[in-house]
Tab-separated table of C-alpha atoms and ligand atoms in Angstrom:
chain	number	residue	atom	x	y	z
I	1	UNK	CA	-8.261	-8.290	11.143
I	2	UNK	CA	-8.604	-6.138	14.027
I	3	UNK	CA	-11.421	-2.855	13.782
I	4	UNK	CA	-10.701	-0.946	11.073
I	5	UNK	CA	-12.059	2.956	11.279
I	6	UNK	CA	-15.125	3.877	9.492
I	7	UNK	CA	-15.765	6.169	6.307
I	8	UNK	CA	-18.632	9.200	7.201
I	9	UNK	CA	-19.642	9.892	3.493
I	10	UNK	CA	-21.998	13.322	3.184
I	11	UNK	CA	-21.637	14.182	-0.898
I	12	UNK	CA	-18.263	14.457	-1.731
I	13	UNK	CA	-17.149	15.250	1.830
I	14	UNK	CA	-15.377	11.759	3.387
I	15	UNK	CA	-13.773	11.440	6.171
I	16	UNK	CA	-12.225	8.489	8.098
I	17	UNK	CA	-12.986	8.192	11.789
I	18	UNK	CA	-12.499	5.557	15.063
I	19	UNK	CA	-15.575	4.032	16.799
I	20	UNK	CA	-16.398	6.833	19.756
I	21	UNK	CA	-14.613	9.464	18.155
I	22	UNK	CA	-16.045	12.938	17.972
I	23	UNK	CA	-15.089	14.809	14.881
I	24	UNK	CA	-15.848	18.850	14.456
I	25	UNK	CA	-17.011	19.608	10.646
I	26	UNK	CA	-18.593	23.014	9.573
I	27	UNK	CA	-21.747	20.520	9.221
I	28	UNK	CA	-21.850	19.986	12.778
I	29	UNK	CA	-19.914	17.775	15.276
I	30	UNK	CA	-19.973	14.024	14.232
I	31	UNK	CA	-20.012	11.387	17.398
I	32	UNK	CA	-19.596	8.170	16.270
I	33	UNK	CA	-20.832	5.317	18.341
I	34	UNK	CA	-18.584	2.441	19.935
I	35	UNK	CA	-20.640	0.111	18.164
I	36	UNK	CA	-21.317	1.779	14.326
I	37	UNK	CA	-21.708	-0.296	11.966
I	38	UNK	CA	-21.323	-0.003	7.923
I	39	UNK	CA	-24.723	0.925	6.549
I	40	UNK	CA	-25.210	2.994	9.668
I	41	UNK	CA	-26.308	6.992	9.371
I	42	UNK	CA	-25.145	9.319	11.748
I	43	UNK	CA	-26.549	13.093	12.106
I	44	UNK	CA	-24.127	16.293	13.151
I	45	UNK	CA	-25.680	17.597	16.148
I	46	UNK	CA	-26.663	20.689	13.152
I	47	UNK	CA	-28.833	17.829	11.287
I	48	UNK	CA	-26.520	16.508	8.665
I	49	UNK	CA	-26.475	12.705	7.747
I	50	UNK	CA	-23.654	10.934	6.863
I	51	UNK	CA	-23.517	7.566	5.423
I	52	UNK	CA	-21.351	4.835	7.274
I	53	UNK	CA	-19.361	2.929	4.904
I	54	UNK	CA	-16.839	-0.056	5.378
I	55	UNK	CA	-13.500	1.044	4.866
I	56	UNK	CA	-11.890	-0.514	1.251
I	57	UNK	CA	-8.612	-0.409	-0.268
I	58	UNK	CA	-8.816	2.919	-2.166
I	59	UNK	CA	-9.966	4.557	1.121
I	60	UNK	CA	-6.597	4.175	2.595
I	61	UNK	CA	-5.186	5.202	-0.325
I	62	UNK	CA	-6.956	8.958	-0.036
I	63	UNK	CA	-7.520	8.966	3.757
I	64	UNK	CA	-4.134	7.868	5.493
I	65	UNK	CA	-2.020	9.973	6.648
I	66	UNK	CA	0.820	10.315	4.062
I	67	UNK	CA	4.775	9.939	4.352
I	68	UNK	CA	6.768	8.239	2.158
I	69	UNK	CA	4.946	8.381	-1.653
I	70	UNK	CA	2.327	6.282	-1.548
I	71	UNK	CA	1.977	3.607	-3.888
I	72	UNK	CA	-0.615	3.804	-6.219
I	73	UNK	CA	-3.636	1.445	-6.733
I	74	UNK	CA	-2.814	0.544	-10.161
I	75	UNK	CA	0.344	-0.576	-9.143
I	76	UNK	CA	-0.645	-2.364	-5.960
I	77	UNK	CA	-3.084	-4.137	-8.476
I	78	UNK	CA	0.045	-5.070	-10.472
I	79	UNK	CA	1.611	-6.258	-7.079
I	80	UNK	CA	-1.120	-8.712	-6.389
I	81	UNK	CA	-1.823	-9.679	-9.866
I	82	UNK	CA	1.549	-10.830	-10.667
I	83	UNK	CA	2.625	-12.393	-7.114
I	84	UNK	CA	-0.701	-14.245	-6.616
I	85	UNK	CA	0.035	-13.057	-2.868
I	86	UNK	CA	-2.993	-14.252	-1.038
I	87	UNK	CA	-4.416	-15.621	2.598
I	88	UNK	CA	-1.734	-16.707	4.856
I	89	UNK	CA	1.326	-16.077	2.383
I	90	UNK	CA	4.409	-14.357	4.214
I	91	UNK	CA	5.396	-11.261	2.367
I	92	UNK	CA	8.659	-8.572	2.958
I	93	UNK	CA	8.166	-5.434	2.315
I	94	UNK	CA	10.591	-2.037	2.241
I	95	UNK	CA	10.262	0.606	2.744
I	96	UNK	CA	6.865	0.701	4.612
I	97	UNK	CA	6.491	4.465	3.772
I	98	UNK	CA	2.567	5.560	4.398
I	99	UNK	CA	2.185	2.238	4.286
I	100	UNK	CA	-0.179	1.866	1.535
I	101	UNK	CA	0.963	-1.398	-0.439
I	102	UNK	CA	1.623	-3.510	3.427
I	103	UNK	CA	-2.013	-2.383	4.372
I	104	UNK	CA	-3.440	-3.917	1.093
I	105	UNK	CA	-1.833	-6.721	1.474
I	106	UNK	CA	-2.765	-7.120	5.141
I	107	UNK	CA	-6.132	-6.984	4.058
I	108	UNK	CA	-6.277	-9.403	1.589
I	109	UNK	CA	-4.948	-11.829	4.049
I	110	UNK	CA	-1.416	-12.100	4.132
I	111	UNK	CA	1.180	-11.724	7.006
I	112	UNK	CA	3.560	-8.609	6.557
I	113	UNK	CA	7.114	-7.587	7.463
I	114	UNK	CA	7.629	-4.257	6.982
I	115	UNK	CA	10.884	-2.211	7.268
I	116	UNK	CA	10.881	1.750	7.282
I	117	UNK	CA	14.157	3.405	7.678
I	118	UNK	CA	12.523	6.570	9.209
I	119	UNK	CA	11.579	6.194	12.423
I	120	UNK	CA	8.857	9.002	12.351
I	121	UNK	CA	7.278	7.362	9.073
I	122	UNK	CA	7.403	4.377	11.102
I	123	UNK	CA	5.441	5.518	13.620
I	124	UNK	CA	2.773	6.825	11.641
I	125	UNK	CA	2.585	3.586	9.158
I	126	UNK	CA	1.642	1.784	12.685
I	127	UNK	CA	-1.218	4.208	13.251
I	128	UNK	CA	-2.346	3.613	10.011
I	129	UNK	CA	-2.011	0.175	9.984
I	130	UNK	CA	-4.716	0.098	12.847
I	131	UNK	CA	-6.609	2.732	10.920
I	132	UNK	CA	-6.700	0.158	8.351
I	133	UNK	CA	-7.561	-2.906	10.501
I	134	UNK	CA	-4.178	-4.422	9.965
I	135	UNK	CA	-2.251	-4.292	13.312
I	136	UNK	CA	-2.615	-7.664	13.585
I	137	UNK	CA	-0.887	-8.705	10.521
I	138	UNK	CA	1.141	-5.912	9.490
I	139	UNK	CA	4.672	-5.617	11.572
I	140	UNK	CA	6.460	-2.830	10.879
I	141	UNK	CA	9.997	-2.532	11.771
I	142	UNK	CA	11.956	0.650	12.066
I	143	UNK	CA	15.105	-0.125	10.268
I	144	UNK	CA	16.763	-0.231	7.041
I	145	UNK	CA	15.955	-3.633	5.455
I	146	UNK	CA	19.266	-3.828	3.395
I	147	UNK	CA	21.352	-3.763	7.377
I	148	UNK	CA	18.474	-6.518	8.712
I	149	UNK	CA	19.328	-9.096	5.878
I	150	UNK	CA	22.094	-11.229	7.157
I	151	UNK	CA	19.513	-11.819	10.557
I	152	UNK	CA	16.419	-12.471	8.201
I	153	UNK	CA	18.508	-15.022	6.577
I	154	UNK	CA	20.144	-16.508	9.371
I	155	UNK	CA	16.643	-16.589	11.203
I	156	UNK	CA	13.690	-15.851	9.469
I	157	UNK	CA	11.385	-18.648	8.078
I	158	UNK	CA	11.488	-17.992	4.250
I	159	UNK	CA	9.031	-15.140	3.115
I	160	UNK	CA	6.405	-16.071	0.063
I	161	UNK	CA	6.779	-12.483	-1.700
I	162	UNK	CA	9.130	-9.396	-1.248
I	163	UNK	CA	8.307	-6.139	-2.479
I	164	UNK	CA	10.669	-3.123	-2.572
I	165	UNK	CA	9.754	0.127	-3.296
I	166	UNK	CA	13.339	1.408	-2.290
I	167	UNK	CA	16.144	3.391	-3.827
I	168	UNK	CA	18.577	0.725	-2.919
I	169	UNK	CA	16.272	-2.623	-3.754
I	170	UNK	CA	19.098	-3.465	-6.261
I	171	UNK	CA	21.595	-4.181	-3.640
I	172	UNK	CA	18.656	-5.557	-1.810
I	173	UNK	CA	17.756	-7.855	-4.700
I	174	UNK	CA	20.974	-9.490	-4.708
I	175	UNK	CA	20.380	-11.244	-1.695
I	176	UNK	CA	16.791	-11.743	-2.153
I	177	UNK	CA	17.020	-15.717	-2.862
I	178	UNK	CA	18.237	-16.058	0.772
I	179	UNK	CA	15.073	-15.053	2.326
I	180	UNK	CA	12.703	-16.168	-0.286
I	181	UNK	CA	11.085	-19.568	-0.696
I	182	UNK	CA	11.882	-21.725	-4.184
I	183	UNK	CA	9.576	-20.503	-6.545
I	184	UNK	CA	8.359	-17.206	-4.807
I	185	UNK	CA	7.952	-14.268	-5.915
I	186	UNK	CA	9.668	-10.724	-6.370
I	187	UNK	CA	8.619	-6.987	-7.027
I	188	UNK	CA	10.072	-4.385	-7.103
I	189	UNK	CA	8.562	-0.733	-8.000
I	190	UNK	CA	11.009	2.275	-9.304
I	191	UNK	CA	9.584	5.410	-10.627
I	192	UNK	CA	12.735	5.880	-12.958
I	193	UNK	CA	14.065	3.452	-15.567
I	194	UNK	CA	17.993	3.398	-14.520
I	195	UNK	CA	17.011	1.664	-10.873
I	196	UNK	CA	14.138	-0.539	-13.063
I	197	UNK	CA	17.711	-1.322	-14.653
I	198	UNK	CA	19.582	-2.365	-12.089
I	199	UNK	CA	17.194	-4.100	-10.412
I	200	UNK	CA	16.521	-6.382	-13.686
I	201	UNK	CA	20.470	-6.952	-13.719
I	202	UNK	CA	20.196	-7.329	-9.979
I	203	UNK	CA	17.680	-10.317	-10.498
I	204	UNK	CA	19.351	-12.092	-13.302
I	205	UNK	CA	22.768	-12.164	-11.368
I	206	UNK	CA	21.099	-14.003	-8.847
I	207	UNK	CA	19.607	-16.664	-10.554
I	208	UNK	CA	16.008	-15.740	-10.711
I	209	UNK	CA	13.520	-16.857	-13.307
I	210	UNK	CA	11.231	-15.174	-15.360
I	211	UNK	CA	12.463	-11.221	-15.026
I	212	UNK	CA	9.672	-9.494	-16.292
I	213	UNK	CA	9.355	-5.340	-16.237
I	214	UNK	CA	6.133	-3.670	-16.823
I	215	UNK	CA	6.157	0.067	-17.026
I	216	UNK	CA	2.268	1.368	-15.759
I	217	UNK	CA	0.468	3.197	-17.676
I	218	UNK	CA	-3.667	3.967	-17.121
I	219	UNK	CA	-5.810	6.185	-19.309
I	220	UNK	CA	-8.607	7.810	-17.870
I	221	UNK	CA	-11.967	7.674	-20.149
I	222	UNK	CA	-13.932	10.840	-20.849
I	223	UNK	CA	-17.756	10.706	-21.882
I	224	UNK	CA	-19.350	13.983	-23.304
I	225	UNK	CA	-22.230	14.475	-24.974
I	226	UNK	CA	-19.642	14.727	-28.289
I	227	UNK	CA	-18.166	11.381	-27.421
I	228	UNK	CA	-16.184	8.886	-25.455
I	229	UNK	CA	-12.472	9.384	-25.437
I	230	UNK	CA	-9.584	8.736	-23.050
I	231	UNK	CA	-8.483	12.177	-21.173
I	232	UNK	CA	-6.448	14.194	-22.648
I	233	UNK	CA	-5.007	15.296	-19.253
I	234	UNK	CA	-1.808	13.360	-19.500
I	235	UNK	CA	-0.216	9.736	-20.239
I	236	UNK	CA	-0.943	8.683	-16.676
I	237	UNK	CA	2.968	6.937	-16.329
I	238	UNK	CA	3.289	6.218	-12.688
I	239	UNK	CA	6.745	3.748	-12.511
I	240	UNK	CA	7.965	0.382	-13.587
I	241	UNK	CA	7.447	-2.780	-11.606
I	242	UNK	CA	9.935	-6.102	-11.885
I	243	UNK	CA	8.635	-9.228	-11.390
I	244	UNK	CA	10.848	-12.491	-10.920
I	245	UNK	CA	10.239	-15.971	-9.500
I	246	UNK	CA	13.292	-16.939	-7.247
I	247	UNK	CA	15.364	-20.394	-7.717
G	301	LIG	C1	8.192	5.414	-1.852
G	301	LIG	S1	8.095	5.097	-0.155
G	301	LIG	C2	7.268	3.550	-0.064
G	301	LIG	C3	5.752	3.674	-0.182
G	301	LIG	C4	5.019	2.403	0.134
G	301	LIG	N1	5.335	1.342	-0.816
G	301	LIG	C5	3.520	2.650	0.172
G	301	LIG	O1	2.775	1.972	-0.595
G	301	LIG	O2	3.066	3.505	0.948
G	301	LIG	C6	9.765	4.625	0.200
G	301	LIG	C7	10.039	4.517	1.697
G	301	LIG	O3	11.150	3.648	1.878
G	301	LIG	C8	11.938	4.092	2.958
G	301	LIG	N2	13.251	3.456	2.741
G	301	LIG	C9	14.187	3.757	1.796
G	301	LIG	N3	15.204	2.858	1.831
G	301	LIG	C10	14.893	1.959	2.822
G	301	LIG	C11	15.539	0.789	3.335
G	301	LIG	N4	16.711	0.344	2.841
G	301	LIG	N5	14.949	0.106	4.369
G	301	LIG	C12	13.766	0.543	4.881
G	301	LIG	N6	13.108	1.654	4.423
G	301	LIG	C13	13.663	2.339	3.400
G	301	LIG	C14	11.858	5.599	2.842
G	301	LIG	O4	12.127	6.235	4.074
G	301	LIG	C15	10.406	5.816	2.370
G	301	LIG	O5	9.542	6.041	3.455
């Protein structure tokens, strides 16, 4: 991985800054040092300490600049719990959007391709793939993946995992065994059922194995003094994700 920015923690005030970067707050200007550390504290010149943390996974998720909806942890957890992507696997990813799921997977060690049609989201998914630490393992393309595929077929080496979180993965899918190895893995996130549809019809047509659609749902516990419930602040559906193993 290459440096990753740091999180300046103060109470519930975080904020996610670059080795030598000076950052104005209404607690005082923050300078943070070439070589900070996690674990380090830092003082605004008005006397406030922050806490220096190591940037994690759910820090992207609430401190990177946003584009293209972000994918949720719960479903990034669904990702990696159902691909088994891990250390050194090759994964294909559309579209990059903030860039959320690619910088995960970065982090835990794998090598990602990622299109993104738009070149402006593009541009900010590579700043915050070096926000993240993952420049040197995250690629992202601008480009629509479903115009690239006839190239990444002809000349790619095989990819481990693909993961579309795209309005036209269907179409996508149906050339998917072309750039995946035997026995890897697909996933593909929809927020609505009729493309979860499609892309399960998608799958079968092209001879993968083991279609499997999970719709994500996660309840929130409350704890009162009256008792332990989950929230009643809403079901908490975020999308459906297909997985299938290609032949
Ligand atoms: C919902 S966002 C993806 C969010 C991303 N998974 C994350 O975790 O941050 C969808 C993105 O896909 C891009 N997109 C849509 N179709 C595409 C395609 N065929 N090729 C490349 N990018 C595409 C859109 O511009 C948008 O930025």
């Amino acid at each position: 991985m290459t440096d990753a920015a740091y999180l300046l923690v103060h109470g519930d005030r975080e904020y996610l800054l670059e080795p030598g970067e000076e950052f104005g707050t209404d607690l005082g200007v923050l300078e943070i040092p070439d070589d900070v550390a996690g674990g380090d504290e830092i003082e605004t010149h008005l006397g406030t300490v922050f806490e220096v943390r190591e940037l994690r996974g759910p820090d992207l998720f609430n401190h990177l600049e946003r584009t293209g909806a972000p994918m949720m942890p719960r479903d990034v957890g669904l990702v990696m719990g159902h691909t088994g992507v891990s250390g050194g696997d090759r994964v294909l990813d559309a579209g990059t959007g903030t860039g959320i799921l690619s910088a995960y997977l970065g982090r835990a060690g794998a090598e990602v391709t990622t299109y993104e049609v738009d070149p402006e989201f593009a541009d900010v998914a590579r700043r915050n793939m070096e926000t993240a630490g993952v420049a040197d393992r995250v690629e992202v393309r601008t480009g629509d993946l479903s115009e690239e595929l006839d190239a990444l077929a002809d000349d790619a080496e095989p990819f481990d995992v693909l993961t579309l979180d795209t309005g036209d993965a269907p179409d996508i899918v149906a050339r998917a065994p072309e750039l995946l190895v035997s026995g890897g893995y697909l996933a593909v996130y929809s927020p609505f059922v009729e493309g979860t549809r499609e892309a399960v019809m998608a799958a079968r047509e092209a001879g993968f194995e083991g279609v499997d659609t999970f719709e994500t749902i996660q309840r929130e516990m409350d704890y009162s003094d009256r008792g332990s419930r989950p929230s009643t602040a809403g079901v908490g559906h975020t999308g459906y994700l297909v997985f299938a193993r290609a032949p």
